[in-house]
PDB file of C-alpha atoms in Angstrom:
ATOM      1  CA  PRO A  19     -16.874  -1.773 -17.181  1.00 55.00           C
ATOM      2  CA  VAL A  20     -19.810  -4.209 -17.877  1.00 67.00           C
ATOM      3  CA  ALA A  21     -18.367  -7.283 -19.562  1.00 68.00           C
ATOM      4  CA  LYS A  22     -19.116  -5.751 -23.377  1.00 75.00           C
ATOM      5  CA  GLN A  23     -17.179  -3.489 -23.159  1.00 85.00           C
ATOM      6  CA  ARG A  24     -13.838  -4.438 -21.550  1.00 89.00           C
ATOM      7  CA  CYS A  25     -12.114  -4.548 -24.418  1.00 93.00           C
ATOM      8  CA  THR A  26     -12.754  -0.740 -25.496  1.00 93.00           C
ATOM      9  CA  LEU A  27      -9.978   1.904 -24.273  1.00 92.00           C
ATOM     10  CA  TYR A  28     -11.254   4.130 -20.917  1.00 89.00           C
ATOM     11  CA  CYS A  29      -8.486   6.596 -19.743  1.00 89.00           C
ATOM     12  CA  GLN A  30      -9.181   7.765 -15.863  1.00 83.00           C
ATOM     13  CA  SER A  31      -7.115  11.676 -14.878  1.00 84.00           C
ATOM     14  CA  LYS A  32      -4.887  11.153 -12.275  1.00 76.00           C
ATOM     15  CA  GLU A  33      -5.851  14.356 -10.952  1.00 80.00           C
ATOM     16  CA  THR A  34      -9.841  13.945 -10.468  1.00 84.00           C
ATOM     17  CA  ARG A  35     -10.224   9.879 -11.277  1.00 79.00           C
ATOM     18  CA  VAL A  36     -13.004  10.389 -14.170  1.00 90.00           C
ATOM     19  CA  VAL A  37     -13.358   7.640 -16.541  1.00 89.00           C
ATOM     20  CA  VAL A  38     -13.701   8.760 -19.897  1.00 92.00           C
ATOM     21  CA  ASN A  39     -15.240   6.167 -22.393  1.00 92.00           C
ATOM     22  CA  MET A  40     -12.408   6.770 -25.411  1.00 93.00           C
ATOM     23  CA  GLN A  41     -14.620   5.246 -28.332  1.00 93.00           C
ATOM     24  CA  GLU A  42     -12.060   2.797 -29.810  1.00 94.00           C
ATOM     25  CA  LEU A  43     -10.919  -0.875 -28.866  1.00 94.00           C
ATOM     26  CA  VAL A  44      -7.934  -1.366 -27.341  1.00 93.00           C
ATOM     27  CA  GLU A  45      -5.175  -3.186 -28.984  1.00 93.00           C
ATOM     28  CA  PRO A  46      -5.354  -7.124 -29.659  1.00 91.00           C
ATOM     29  CA  GLY A  47      -3.888  -9.123 -26.973  1.00 88.00           C
ATOM     30  CA  ILE A  48      -4.551  -6.520 -23.950  1.00 88.00           C
ATOM     31  CA  ARG A  49      -6.228  -8.320 -20.674  1.00 87.00           C
ATOM     32  CA  CYS A  50      -9.934  -7.767 -20.646  1.00 90.00           C
ATOM     33  CA  SER A  51      -9.944  -7.391 -16.916  1.00 86.00           C
ATOM     34  CA  TYR A  52      -6.801  -7.312 -13.975  1.00 83.00           C
ATOM     35  CA  LYS A  53      -8.021  -9.606 -12.121  1.00 81.00           C
ATOM     36  CA  ASP A  54      -8.140 -12.430 -14.977  1.00 82.00           C
ATOM     37  CA  PRO A  55      -5.122 -13.134 -16.307  1.00 80.00           C
ATOM     38  CA  TYR A  56      -6.274 -15.736 -19.011  1.00 84.00           C
ATOM     39  CA  SER A  57      -8.460 -13.570 -21.246  1.00 89.00           C
ATOM     40  CA  VAL A  58      -7.461 -11.539 -23.466  1.00 91.00           C
ATOM     41  CA  CYS A  59      -9.071  -8.434 -26.257  1.00 92.00           C
ATOM     42  CA  VAL A  60      -8.886  -9.634 -29.516  1.00 91.00           C
ATOM     43  CA  TYR A  61     -10.708  -7.223 -32.206  1.00 90.00           C
ATOM     44  CA  GLY A  62     -13.390  -6.401 -29.042  1.00 91.00           C
ATOM     45  CA  GLU A  63     -13.979 -10.115 -28.007  1.00 92.00           C
ATOM     46  CA  CYS A  64     -12.692 -11.168 -24.995  1.00 92.00           C
ATOM     47  CA  GLU A  65     -11.235 -14.472 -25.651  1.00 91.00           C
ATOM     48  CA  LYS A  66      -9.723 -17.613 -23.014  1.00 90.00           C
ATOM     49  CA  VAL A  67      -6.076 -17.737 -23.627  1.00 90.00           C
ATOM     50  CA  ASP A  68      -4.440 -20.876 -21.785  1.00 89.00           C
ATOM     51  CA  CYS A  69      -0.591 -19.486 -19.971  1.00 86.00           C
ATOM     52  CA  VAL A  70       1.416 -19.631 -23.623  1.00 84.00           C
ATOM     53  CA  ASN A  71      -1.361 -16.641 -25.207  1.00 82.00           C
ATOM     54  CA  VAL A  72      -2.507 -20.257 -27.437  1.00 87.00           C
ATOM     55  CA  VAL A  73      -6.520 -19.057 -27.438  1.00 85.00           C
ATOM     56  CA  GLY A  74      -8.156 -22.567 -26.514  1.00 82.00           C
ATOM     57  CA  SER A  75      -5.779 -24.490 -25.128  1.00 84.00           C
ATOM     58  CA  PRO A  76      -6.337 -25.910 -21.475  1.00 84.00           C
ATOM     59  CA  LEU A  77      -2.928 -25.102 -19.931  1.00 88.00           C
ATOM     60  CA  LEU A  78      -2.907 -23.215 -17.398  1.00 86.00           C
ATOM     61  CA  GLU A  79      -0.612 -21.220 -14.837  1.00 88.00           C
ATOM     62  CA  ASP A  80       0.062 -23.287 -11.590  1.00 89.00           C
ATOM     63  CA  LYS A  81      -0.122 -20.679  -8.305  1.00 86.00           C
ATOM     64  CA  CYS A  82       3.657 -20.283  -8.255  1.00 87.00           C
ATOM     65  CA  GLY A  83       3.246 -19.253 -12.038  1.00 86.00           C
ATOM     66  CA  VAL A  84       4.697 -22.158 -13.746  1.00 90.00           C
ATOM     67  CA  CYS A  85       2.572 -23.218 -17.323  1.00 90.00           C
ATOM     68  CA  SER A  86       1.482 -26.679 -16.121  1.00 91.00           C
ATOM     69  CA  GLY A  87       2.958 -27.077 -13.866  1.00 92.00           C
ATOM     70  CA  ASP A  88       1.929 -28.722  -9.902  1.00 93.00           C
ATOM     71  CA  GLY A  89       2.243 -26.096  -7.626  1.00 90.00           C
ATOM     72  CA  THR A  90       5.419 -27.275  -5.712  1.00 92.00           C
ATOM     73  CA  SER A  91       8.173 -24.282  -7.009  1.00 91.00           C
ATOM     74  CA  CYS A  92       6.667 -21.670  -4.940  1.00 89.00           C
ATOM     75  CA  LYS A  93       8.982 -19.667  -1.778  1.00 88.00           C
ATOM     76  CA  THR A  94       7.032 -17.887   0.497  1.00 86.00           C
ATOM     77  CA  HIS A  95       8.721 -14.434   1.809  1.00 85.00           C
ATOM     78  CA  ARG A  96       7.429 -13.494   5.385  1.00 85.00           C
ATOM     79  CA  PHE A  97       8.898 -10.453   7.237  1.00 82.00           C
ATOM     80  CA  ASN A  98       7.869  -8.797  10.703  1.00 83.00           C
ATOM     81  CA  PHE A  99       9.837  -4.832  10.874  1.00 80.00           C
ATOM     82  CA  THR A 100       9.386  -3.052  13.991  1.00 76.00           C
ATOM     83  CA  PHE A 101      10.040   0.856  13.976  1.00 69.00           C
ATOM     84  CA  ALA A 102      11.273   2.338  16.868  1.00 67.00           C
ATOM     85  CA  ASP A 103      12.108   5.734  16.737  1.00 70.00           C
ATOM     86  CA  LYS A 104      12.601   6.876  13.250  1.00 75.00           C
ATOM     87  CA  LYS A 105      11.443   9.538  11.343  1.00 82.00           C
ATOM     88  CA  GLY A 106      10.270  10.185   7.788  1.00 83.00           C
ATOM     89  CA  VAL A 107      10.335   7.866   4.823  1.00 86.00           C
ATOM     90  CA  ILE A 108      12.204   4.772   5.397  1.00 89.00           C
ATOM     91  CA  LYS A 109      12.881   1.891   3.546  1.00 92.00           C
ATOM     92  CA  VAL A 110      11.304  -1.093   3.912  1.00 90.00           C
ATOM     93  CA  LEU A 111      12.288  -4.143   1.106  1.00 92.00           C
ATOM     94  CA  GLU A 112      12.781  -4.417  -2.486  1.00 96.00           C
ATOM     95  CA  ILE A 113       9.979  -7.199  -4.006  1.00 96.00           C
ATOM     96  CA  PRO A 114      11.461  -8.671  -6.806  1.00 95.00           C
ATOM     97  CA  ARG A 115       9.840  -8.446 -10.630  1.00 93.00           C
ATOM     98  CA  GLY A 116       8.125 -11.535 -10.897  1.00 90.00           C
ATOM     99  CA  ALA A 117       6.878 -11.807  -7.559  1.00 92.00           C
ATOM    100  CA  ARG A 118       3.065 -13.101  -6.915  1.00 89.00           C
ATOM    101  CA  HIS A 119       0.634 -12.702  -4.529  1.00 90.00           C
ATOM    102  CA  LEU A 120       2.329 -10.559  -2.706  1.00 94.00           C
ATOM    103  CA  LEU A 121       0.306  -9.446   0.767  1.00 94.00           C
ATOM    104  CA  ILE A 122       1.504  -6.288   2.662  1.00 94.00           C
ATOM    105  CA  GLN A 123       0.103  -4.769   5.649  1.00 93.00           C
ATOM    106  CA  GLU A 124       0.684  -3.873   9.438  1.00 90.00           C
ATOM    107  CA  LEU A 125      -0.363  -5.849  12.094  1.00 89.00           C
ATOM    108  CA  ASN A 126      -1.433  -2.928  14.072  1.00 88.00           C
ATOM    109  CA  GLY A 127      -2.892   0.396  13.811  1.00 88.00           C
ATOM    110  CA  THR A 128      -0.547   3.273  13.624  1.00 87.00           C
ATOM    111  CA  ALA A 129      -0.296   6.852  11.760  1.00 86.00           C
ATOM    112  CA  ASN A 130       2.081   5.568   9.830  1.00 87.00           C
ATOM    113  CA  ILE A 131       1.084   4.881   5.949  1.00 90.00           C
ATOM    114  CA  LEU A 132       3.053   2.343   3.774  1.00 92.00           C
ATOM    115  CA  ALA A 133       4.041   3.495  -0.235  1.00 93.00           C
ATOM    116  CA  VAL A 134       5.201   1.782  -2.977  1.00 95.00           C
ATOM    117  CA  LYS A 135       7.421   3.056  -5.542  1.00 95.00           C
ATOM    118  CA  ASN A 136       8.853   1.766  -8.937  1.00 95.00           C
ATOM    119  CA  LYS A 137      13.185   0.723  -7.639  1.00 96.00           C
ATOM    120  CA  ALA A 138      14.293   1.757 -11.718  1.00 95.00           C
ATOM    121  CA  THR A 139      12.700   5.256 -11.595  1.00 94.00           C
ATOM    122  CA  GLY A 140      12.476   5.686  -7.820  1.00 94.00           C
ATOM    123  CA  ASP A 141       8.416   7.075  -8.598  1.00 92.00           C
ATOM    124  CA  PHE A 142       6.456   6.254  -5.972  1.00 92.00           C
ATOM    125  CA  PHE A 143       3.109   5.010  -7.543  1.00 91.00           C
ATOM    126  CA  LEU A 144       1.213   4.699  -4.478  1.00 90.00           C
ATOM    127  CA  ASN A 145       0.941   7.025  -1.673  1.00 89.00           C
ATOM    128  CA  SER A 146       3.273   9.612  -2.691  1.00 80.00           C
ATOM    129  CA  HIS A 147       4.989  11.777  -0.410  1.00 69.00           C
ATOM    130  CA  GLY A 148       1.553  14.117   1.361  1.00 61.00           C
ATOM    131  CA  ASP A 149      -0.924  11.452  -0.096  1.00 66.00           C
ATOM    132  CA  TYR A 150      -3.799  10.998   2.162  1.00 67.00           C
ATOM    133  CA  PRO A 151      -3.949   7.917   2.149  1.00 72.00           C
ATOM    134  CA  GLU A 152      -7.485   6.320   1.470  1.00 80.00           C
ATOM    135  CA  THR A 153      -8.626   2.960   0.182  1.00 86.00           C
ATOM    136  CA  ARG A 154      -8.124   2.318  -3.549  1.00 87.00           C
ATOM    137  CA  SER A 155      -7.020   0.739  -6.362  1.00 87.00           C
ATOM    138  CA  VAL A 156      -4.044   1.710  -8.618  1.00 87.00           C
ATOM    139  CA  ILE A 157      -3.016   1.139 -12.119  1.00 86.00           C
ATOM    140  CA  GLU A 158       0.792   0.734 -12.008  1.00 88.00           C
ATOM    141  CA  LYS A 159       2.351  -1.153 -15.458  1.00 85.00           C
ATOM    142  CA  GLY A 160      -0.248  -3.301 -15.910  1.00 82.00           C
ATOM    143  CA  LEU A 161      -1.256  -4.351 -12.075  1.00 89.00           C
ATOM    144  CA  GLU A 162      -4.281  -4.041 -10.004  1.00 92.00           C
ATOM    145  CA  TRP A 163      -2.681  -2.687  -7.086  1.00 94.00           C
ATOM    146  CA  GLN A 164      -5.394  -2.516  -3.733  1.00 95.00           C
ATOM    147  CA  TYR A 165      -4.651   0.026  -1.072  1.00 95.00           C
ATOM    148  CA  GLU A 166      -6.720  -0.064   2.441  1.00 95.00           C
ATOM    149  CA  ASN A 167      -6.422   2.321   4.814  1.00 91.00           C
ATOM    150  CA  LYS A 168      -9.206   0.504   7.730  1.00 91.00           C
ATOM    151  CA  ASN A 169      -9.040   1.377  11.274  1.00 90.00           C
ATOM    152  CA  PHE A 170      -4.872   3.296  10.779  1.00 89.00           C
ATOM    153  CA  LYS A 171      -3.595  -0.314   9.764  1.00 92.00           C
ATOM    154  CA  ASP A 172      -2.612  -0.380   5.889  1.00 93.00           C
ATOM    155  CA  THR A 173      -3.048  -2.696   3.433  1.00 95.00           C
ATOM    156  CA  ILE A 174      -1.295  -3.193   0.385  1.00 96.00           C
ATOM    157  CA  GLN A 175      -2.177  -6.317  -1.923  1.00 96.00           C
ATOM    158  CA  THR A 176      -1.355  -7.437  -5.951  1.00 95.00           C
ATOM    159  CA  ASP A 177      -1.868 -10.750  -7.299  1.00 90.00           C
ATOM    160  CA  GLY A 178       1.596 -10.116  -9.625  1.00 86.00           C
ATOM    161  CA  PRO A 179       3.063 -11.667 -11.572  1.00 89.00           C
ATOM    162  CA  LEU A 180       5.295  -7.362 -11.097  1.00 92.00           C
ATOM    163  CA  LYS A 181       7.000  -6.027 -13.535  1.00 90.00           C
ATOM    164  CA  ASN A 182       9.269  -4.511 -12.193  1.00 94.00           C
ATOM    165  CA  ASP A 183      11.803  -4.413  -9.065  1.00 97.00           C
ATOM    166  CA  VAL A 184       8.979  -2.339  -5.970  1.00 97.00           C
ATOM    167  CA  VAL A 185      10.590  -0.567  -3.158  1.00 97.00           C
ATOM    168  CA  ILE A 186       8.069  -0.706  -0.055  1.00 95.00           C
ATOM    169  CA  MET A 187       9.081   2.598   1.734  1.00 93.00           C
ATOM    170  CA  VAL A 188       7.238   3.757   5.196  1.00 91.00           C
ATOM    171  CA  SER A 189       6.221   6.872   5.874  1.00 87.00           C
ATOM    172  CA  THR A 190       6.552   7.414   9.945  1.00 81.00           C
TER     173      THR A 190
END
């Protein structure tokens, strides 16, 4: 939505993806944007907050998610997976709650499809069985996930932090 409407409630149909303005304000404290963790809605207005949700304070999280941190406590994990003759839906990786700056990608074009599910519920929220993998954004537990399928190479990204554990799956 346009900047002046960021604190207005919108709903989107899962089936048709049609977006409807609900003509009411979101609850105070809701993020103004999925891309800006430091702005929240306060009675219809978007206000800047710090990393402990104080309006007007200069404190910020570092790249590791530490309030007023120096960026040295991050842990980077890199994994390479190769699938031989396995068929079906295969678990690739579990990612814990709190993880940030996720980038999951296929390095070479394949017919495989990357998918993500909530570990606790077992529900897929990105590319469930039978979904056609089109490039899109999905909102799950208040986070925006970007999925891209370009030249048969899947890429999944989110800034996080994850609100719950997720499982990365691949459909071969």
